[in-house]
Short mmCIF file of C-alpha atoms in Angstrom, two decimals:
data_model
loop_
_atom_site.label_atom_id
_atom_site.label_comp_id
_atom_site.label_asym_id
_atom_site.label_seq_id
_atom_site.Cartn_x
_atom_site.Cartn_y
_atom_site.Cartn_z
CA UNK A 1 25.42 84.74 81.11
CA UNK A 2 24.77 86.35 84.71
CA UNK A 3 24.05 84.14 87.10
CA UNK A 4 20.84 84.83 89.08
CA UNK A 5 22.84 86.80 92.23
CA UNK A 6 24.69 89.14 89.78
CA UNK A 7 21.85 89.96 87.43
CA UNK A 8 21.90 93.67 87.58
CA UNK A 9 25.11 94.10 89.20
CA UNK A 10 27.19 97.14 88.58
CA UNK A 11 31.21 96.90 87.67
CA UNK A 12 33.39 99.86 90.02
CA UNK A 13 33.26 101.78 87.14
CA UNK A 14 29.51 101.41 87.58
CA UNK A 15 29.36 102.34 90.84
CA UNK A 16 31.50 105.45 90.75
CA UNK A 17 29.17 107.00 88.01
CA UNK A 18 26.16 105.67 90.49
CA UNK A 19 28.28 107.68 93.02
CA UNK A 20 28.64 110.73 91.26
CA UNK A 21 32.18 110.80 90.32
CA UNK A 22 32.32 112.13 86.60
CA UNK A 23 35.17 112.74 83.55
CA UNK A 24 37.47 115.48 84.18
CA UNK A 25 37.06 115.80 88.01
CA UNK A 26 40.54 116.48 90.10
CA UNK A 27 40.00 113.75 92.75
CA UNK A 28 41.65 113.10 95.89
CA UNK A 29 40.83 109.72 97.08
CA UNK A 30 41.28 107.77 100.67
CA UNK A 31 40.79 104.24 100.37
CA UNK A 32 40.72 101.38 103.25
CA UNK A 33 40.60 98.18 100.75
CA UNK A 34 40.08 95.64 103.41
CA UNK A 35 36.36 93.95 103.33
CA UNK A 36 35.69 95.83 100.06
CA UNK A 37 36.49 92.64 98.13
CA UNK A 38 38.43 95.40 95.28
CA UNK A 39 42.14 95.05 94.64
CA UNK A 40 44.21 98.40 94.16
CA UNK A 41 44.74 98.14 90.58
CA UNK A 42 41.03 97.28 89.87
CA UNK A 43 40.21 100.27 91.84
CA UNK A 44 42.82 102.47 90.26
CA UNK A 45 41.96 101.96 86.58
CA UNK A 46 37.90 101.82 87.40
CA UNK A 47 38.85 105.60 89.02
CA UNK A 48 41.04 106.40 86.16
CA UNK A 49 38.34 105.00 83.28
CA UNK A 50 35.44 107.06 85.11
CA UNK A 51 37.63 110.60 85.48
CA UNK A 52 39.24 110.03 81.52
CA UNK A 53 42.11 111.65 79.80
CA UNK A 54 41.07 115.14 81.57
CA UNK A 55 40.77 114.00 84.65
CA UNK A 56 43.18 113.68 87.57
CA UNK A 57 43.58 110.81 90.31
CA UNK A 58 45.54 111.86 93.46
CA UNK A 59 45.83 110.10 96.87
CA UNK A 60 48.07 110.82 99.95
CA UNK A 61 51.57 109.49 99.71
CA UNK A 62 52.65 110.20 102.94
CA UNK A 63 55.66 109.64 105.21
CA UNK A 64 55.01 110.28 108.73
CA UNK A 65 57.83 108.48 109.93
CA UNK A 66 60.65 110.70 108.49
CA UNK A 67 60.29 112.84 111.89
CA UNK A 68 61.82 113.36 115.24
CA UNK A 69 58.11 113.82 116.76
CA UNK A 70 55.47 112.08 114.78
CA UNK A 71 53.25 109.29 116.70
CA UNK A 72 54.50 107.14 113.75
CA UNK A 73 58.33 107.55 114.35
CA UNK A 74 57.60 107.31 118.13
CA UNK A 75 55.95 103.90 118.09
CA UNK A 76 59.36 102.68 116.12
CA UNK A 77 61.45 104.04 118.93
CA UNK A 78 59.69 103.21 121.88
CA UNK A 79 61.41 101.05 124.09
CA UNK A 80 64.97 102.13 122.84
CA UNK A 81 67.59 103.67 124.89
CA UNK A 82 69.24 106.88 124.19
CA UNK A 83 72.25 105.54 122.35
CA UNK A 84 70.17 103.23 120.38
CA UNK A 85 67.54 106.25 119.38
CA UNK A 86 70.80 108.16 118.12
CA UNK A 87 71.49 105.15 116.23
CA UNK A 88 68.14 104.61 114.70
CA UNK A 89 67.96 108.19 113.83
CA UNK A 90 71.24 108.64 111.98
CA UNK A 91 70.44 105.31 110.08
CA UNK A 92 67.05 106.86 108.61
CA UNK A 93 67.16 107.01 104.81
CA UNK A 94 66.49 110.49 103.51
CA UNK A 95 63.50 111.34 101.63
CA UNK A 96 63.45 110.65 97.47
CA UNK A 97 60.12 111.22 95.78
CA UNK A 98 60.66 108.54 93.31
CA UNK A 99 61.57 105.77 96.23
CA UNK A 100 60.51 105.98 99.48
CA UNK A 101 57.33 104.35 99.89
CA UNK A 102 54.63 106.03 101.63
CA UNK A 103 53.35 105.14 105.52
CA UNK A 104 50.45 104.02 106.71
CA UNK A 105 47.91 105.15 103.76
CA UNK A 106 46.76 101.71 102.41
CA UNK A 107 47.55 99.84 99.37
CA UNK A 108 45.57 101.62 97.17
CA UNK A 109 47.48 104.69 97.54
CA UNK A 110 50.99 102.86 97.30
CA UNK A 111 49.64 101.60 94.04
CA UNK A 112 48.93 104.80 92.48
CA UNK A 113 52.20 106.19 94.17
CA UNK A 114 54.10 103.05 92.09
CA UNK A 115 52.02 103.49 88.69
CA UNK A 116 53.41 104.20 85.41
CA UNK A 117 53.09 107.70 84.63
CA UNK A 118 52.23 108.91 88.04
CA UNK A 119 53.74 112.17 89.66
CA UNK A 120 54.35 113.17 93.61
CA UNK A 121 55.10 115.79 95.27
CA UNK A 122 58.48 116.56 97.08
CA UNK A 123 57.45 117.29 100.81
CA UNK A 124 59.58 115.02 102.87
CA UNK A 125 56.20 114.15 105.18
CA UNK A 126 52.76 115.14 103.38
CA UNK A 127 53.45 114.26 99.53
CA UNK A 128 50.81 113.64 97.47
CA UNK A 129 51.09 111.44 94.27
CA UNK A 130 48.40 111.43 91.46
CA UNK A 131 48.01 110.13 87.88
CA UNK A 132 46.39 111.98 84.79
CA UNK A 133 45.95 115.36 82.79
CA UNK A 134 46.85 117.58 85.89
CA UNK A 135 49.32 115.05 87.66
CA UNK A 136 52.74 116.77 87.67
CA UNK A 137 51.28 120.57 87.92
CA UNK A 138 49.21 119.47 91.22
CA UNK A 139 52.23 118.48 92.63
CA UNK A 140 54.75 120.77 91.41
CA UNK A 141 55.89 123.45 94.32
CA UNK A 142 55.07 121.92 97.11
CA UNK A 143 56.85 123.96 99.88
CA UNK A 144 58.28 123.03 102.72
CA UNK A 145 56.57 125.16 105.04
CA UNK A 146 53.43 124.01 103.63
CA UNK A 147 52.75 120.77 105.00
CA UNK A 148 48.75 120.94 103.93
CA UNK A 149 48.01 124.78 102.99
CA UNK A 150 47.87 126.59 100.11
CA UNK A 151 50.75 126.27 98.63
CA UNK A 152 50.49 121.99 98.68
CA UNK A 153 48.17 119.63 95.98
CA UNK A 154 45.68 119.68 98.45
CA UNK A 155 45.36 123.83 98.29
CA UNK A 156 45.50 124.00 94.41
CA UNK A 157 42.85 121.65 94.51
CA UNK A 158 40.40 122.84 96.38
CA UNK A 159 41.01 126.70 94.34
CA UNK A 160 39.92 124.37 91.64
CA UNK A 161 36.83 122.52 92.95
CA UNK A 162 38.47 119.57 93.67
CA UNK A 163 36.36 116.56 95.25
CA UNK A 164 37.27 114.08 97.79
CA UNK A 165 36.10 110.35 97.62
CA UNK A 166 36.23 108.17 100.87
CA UNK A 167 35.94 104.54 100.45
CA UNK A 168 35.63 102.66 103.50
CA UNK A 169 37.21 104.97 105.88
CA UNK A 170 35.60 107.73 108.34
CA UNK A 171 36.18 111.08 108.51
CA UNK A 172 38.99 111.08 111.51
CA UNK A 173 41.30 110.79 107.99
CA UNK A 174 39.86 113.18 105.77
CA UNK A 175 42.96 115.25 104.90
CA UNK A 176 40.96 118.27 103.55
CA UNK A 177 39.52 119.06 107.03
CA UNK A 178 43.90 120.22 107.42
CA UNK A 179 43.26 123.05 105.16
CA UNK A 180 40.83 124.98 107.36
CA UNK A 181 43.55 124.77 109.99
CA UNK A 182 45.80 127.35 107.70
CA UNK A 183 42.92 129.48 107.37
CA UNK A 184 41.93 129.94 110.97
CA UNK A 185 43.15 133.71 112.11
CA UNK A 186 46.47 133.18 113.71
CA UNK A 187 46.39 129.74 113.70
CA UNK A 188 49.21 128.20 116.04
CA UNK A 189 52.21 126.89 115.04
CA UNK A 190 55.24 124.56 115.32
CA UNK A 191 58.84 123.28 114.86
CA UNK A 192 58.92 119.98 112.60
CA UNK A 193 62.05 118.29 111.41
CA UNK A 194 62.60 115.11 108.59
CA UNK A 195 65.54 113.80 107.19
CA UNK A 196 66.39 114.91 103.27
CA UNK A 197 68.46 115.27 100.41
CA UNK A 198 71.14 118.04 100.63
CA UNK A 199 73.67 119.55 98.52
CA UNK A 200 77.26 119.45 99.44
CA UNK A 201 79.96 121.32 99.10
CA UNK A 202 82.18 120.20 95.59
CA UNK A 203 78.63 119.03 94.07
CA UNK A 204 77.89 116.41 95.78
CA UNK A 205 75.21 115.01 97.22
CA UNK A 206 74.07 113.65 100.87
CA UNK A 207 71.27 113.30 103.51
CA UNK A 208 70.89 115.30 106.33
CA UNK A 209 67.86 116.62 109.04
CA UNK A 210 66.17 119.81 108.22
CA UNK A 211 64.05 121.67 110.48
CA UNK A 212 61.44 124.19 109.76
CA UNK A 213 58.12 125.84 111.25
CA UNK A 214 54.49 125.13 110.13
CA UNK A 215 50.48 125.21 111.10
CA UNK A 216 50.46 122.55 114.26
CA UNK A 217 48.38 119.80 112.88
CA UNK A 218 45.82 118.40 114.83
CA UNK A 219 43.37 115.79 113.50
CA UNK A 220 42.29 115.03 117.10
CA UNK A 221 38.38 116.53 116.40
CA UNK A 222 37.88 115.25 113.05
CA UNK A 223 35.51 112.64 113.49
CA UNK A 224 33.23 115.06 115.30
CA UNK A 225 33.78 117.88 112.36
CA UNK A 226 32.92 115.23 110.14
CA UNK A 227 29.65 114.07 111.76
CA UNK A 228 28.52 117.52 111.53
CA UNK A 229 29.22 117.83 107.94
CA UNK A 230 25.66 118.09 106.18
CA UNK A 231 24.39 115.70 104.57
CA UNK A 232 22.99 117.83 101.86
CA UNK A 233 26.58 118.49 100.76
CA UNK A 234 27.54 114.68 100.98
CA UNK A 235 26.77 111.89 98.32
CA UNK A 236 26.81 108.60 99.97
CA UNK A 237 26.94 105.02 98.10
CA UNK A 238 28.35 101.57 97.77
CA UNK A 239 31.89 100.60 96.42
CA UNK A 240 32.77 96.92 95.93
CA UNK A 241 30.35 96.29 99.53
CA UNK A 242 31.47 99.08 101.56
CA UNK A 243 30.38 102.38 101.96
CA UNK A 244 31.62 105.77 100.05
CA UNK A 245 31.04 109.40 100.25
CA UNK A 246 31.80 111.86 97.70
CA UNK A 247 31.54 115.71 98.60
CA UNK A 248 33.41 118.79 97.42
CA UNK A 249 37.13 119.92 99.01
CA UNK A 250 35.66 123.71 99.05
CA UNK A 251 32.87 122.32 100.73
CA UNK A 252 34.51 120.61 103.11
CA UNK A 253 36.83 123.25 104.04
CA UNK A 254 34.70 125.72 104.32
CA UNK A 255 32.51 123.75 106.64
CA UNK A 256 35.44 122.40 108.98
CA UNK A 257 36.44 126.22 109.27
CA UNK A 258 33.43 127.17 110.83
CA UNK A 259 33.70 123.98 113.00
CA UNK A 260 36.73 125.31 114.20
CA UNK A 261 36.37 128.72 114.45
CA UNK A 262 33.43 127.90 116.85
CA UNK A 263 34.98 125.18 118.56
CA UNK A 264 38.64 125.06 119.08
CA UNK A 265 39.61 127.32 121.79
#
């Protein structure tokens, strides 16, 4: 029997259908647990029951510290001297898409990262991992030179109609804002370098730092891209006593390009 201050109360599950989110979406999720009184795997498998066997979880798996120049890799090195920043960086583990844990995305991601079954992609900074139907072709062929554009999980998803669902967390970290920044005319770019897998001479194997050119990334702005987002395109709820929003990845792109294009100088 309910007692008298649940009577009514919805389950996660419950709440996601309240939401919006329905079987056989391809969802990319961005969760901030803490004050939501959910744990990751209650979340995951409330996600996974709601989107069914046709339906695909995916979350970012990132690893912005396998860099030379990322804030993230910067704030371990600070206060280092030179010899001891040569040190640090030829001590950094290479990327593996089955090991390394991902930075700075929450628990709830790590957990779907760590899940039976799931798949990720191979970029050594912006991976994505993801669970069900569509898993491993989302992430398959995720190019190097593609940290966020077309050719990434995040592009084949919004060609299909893919939705985003934020739980607890603003839009300064909605990843699908990045997109637009591929699609802007000439959009600027530059050098990035991580630490990876290689092929040696003989067959064998070893770890060494790659370098390669893509779109400049600049989340800086999207807060403010996000407050201008309309409503009318946004469906806003509850999860476990915090807020959500649910909205479309075409949407969302297509909005944050015309932010830009009018905006960014």
């Amino acid at each position: 029997m309910r007692s008298p201050g649940t009577a009514g109360a919805l389950t996660p599950a419950g709440e996601l259908r309240r939401l919006g989110v329905r079987p056989g979406a391809r969802l990319l999720v961005h969760a901030a647990l803490r004050g939501t009184g959910l744990r990751a795997e209650v979340l995951r498998d409330a996600l996974t029951d709601v989107l069914g066997p046709h339906g695909t979880l995916v979350v970012p798996a990132f690893t912005s510290e396998n860099s030379r120049t990322s804030t993230a890799h910067l704030e371990r090195i600070a206060g280092l001297s030179e010899p001891q920043v040569r040190e640090f960086r030829a001590r950094m583990p290479a990327f593996d898409p089955r090991r390394t844990p991902s930075q700075g995305v929450g628990r709830f991601a790590e957990t779907v990262r760590t899940s039976p079954g799931a798949a990720r992609s191979a970029h050594p900074q912006t991976s994505f991992a993801a669970l069900g139907k569509d898993a491993r072709r989302l992430c398959a062929g995720h190019r190097l030179e593609c940290h966020l554009g077309e050719e990434s999980p995040l592009g084949r998803m919004c060609g299909e109609g893919g939705q985003v669902l934020m739980i607890n967390v603003g839009f300064s970290s909605c990843t699908a804002f990045h997109l637009a920044e591929y699609r802007i005319p000439e959009p600027p770019l530059r050098m990035y370098d991580c630490v990876v897998k290689v092929n040696l001479p003989g067959g064998r194997r070893g770890e060494g730092w790659t370098t390669y050119e893509d779109v400049a990334l600049d989340d800086s702005d999207f807060a403010q891209i996000g407050d201008a987002f309309p409503d009318s395109r946004l469906r806003r709820g509850r999860l476990g006593g915090a807020g959500a929003v649910l909205f479309s990845i075409p949407d969302a792109v297509g909005h944050a390009l015309d932010w830009m294009t009018e905006n960014r100088r």
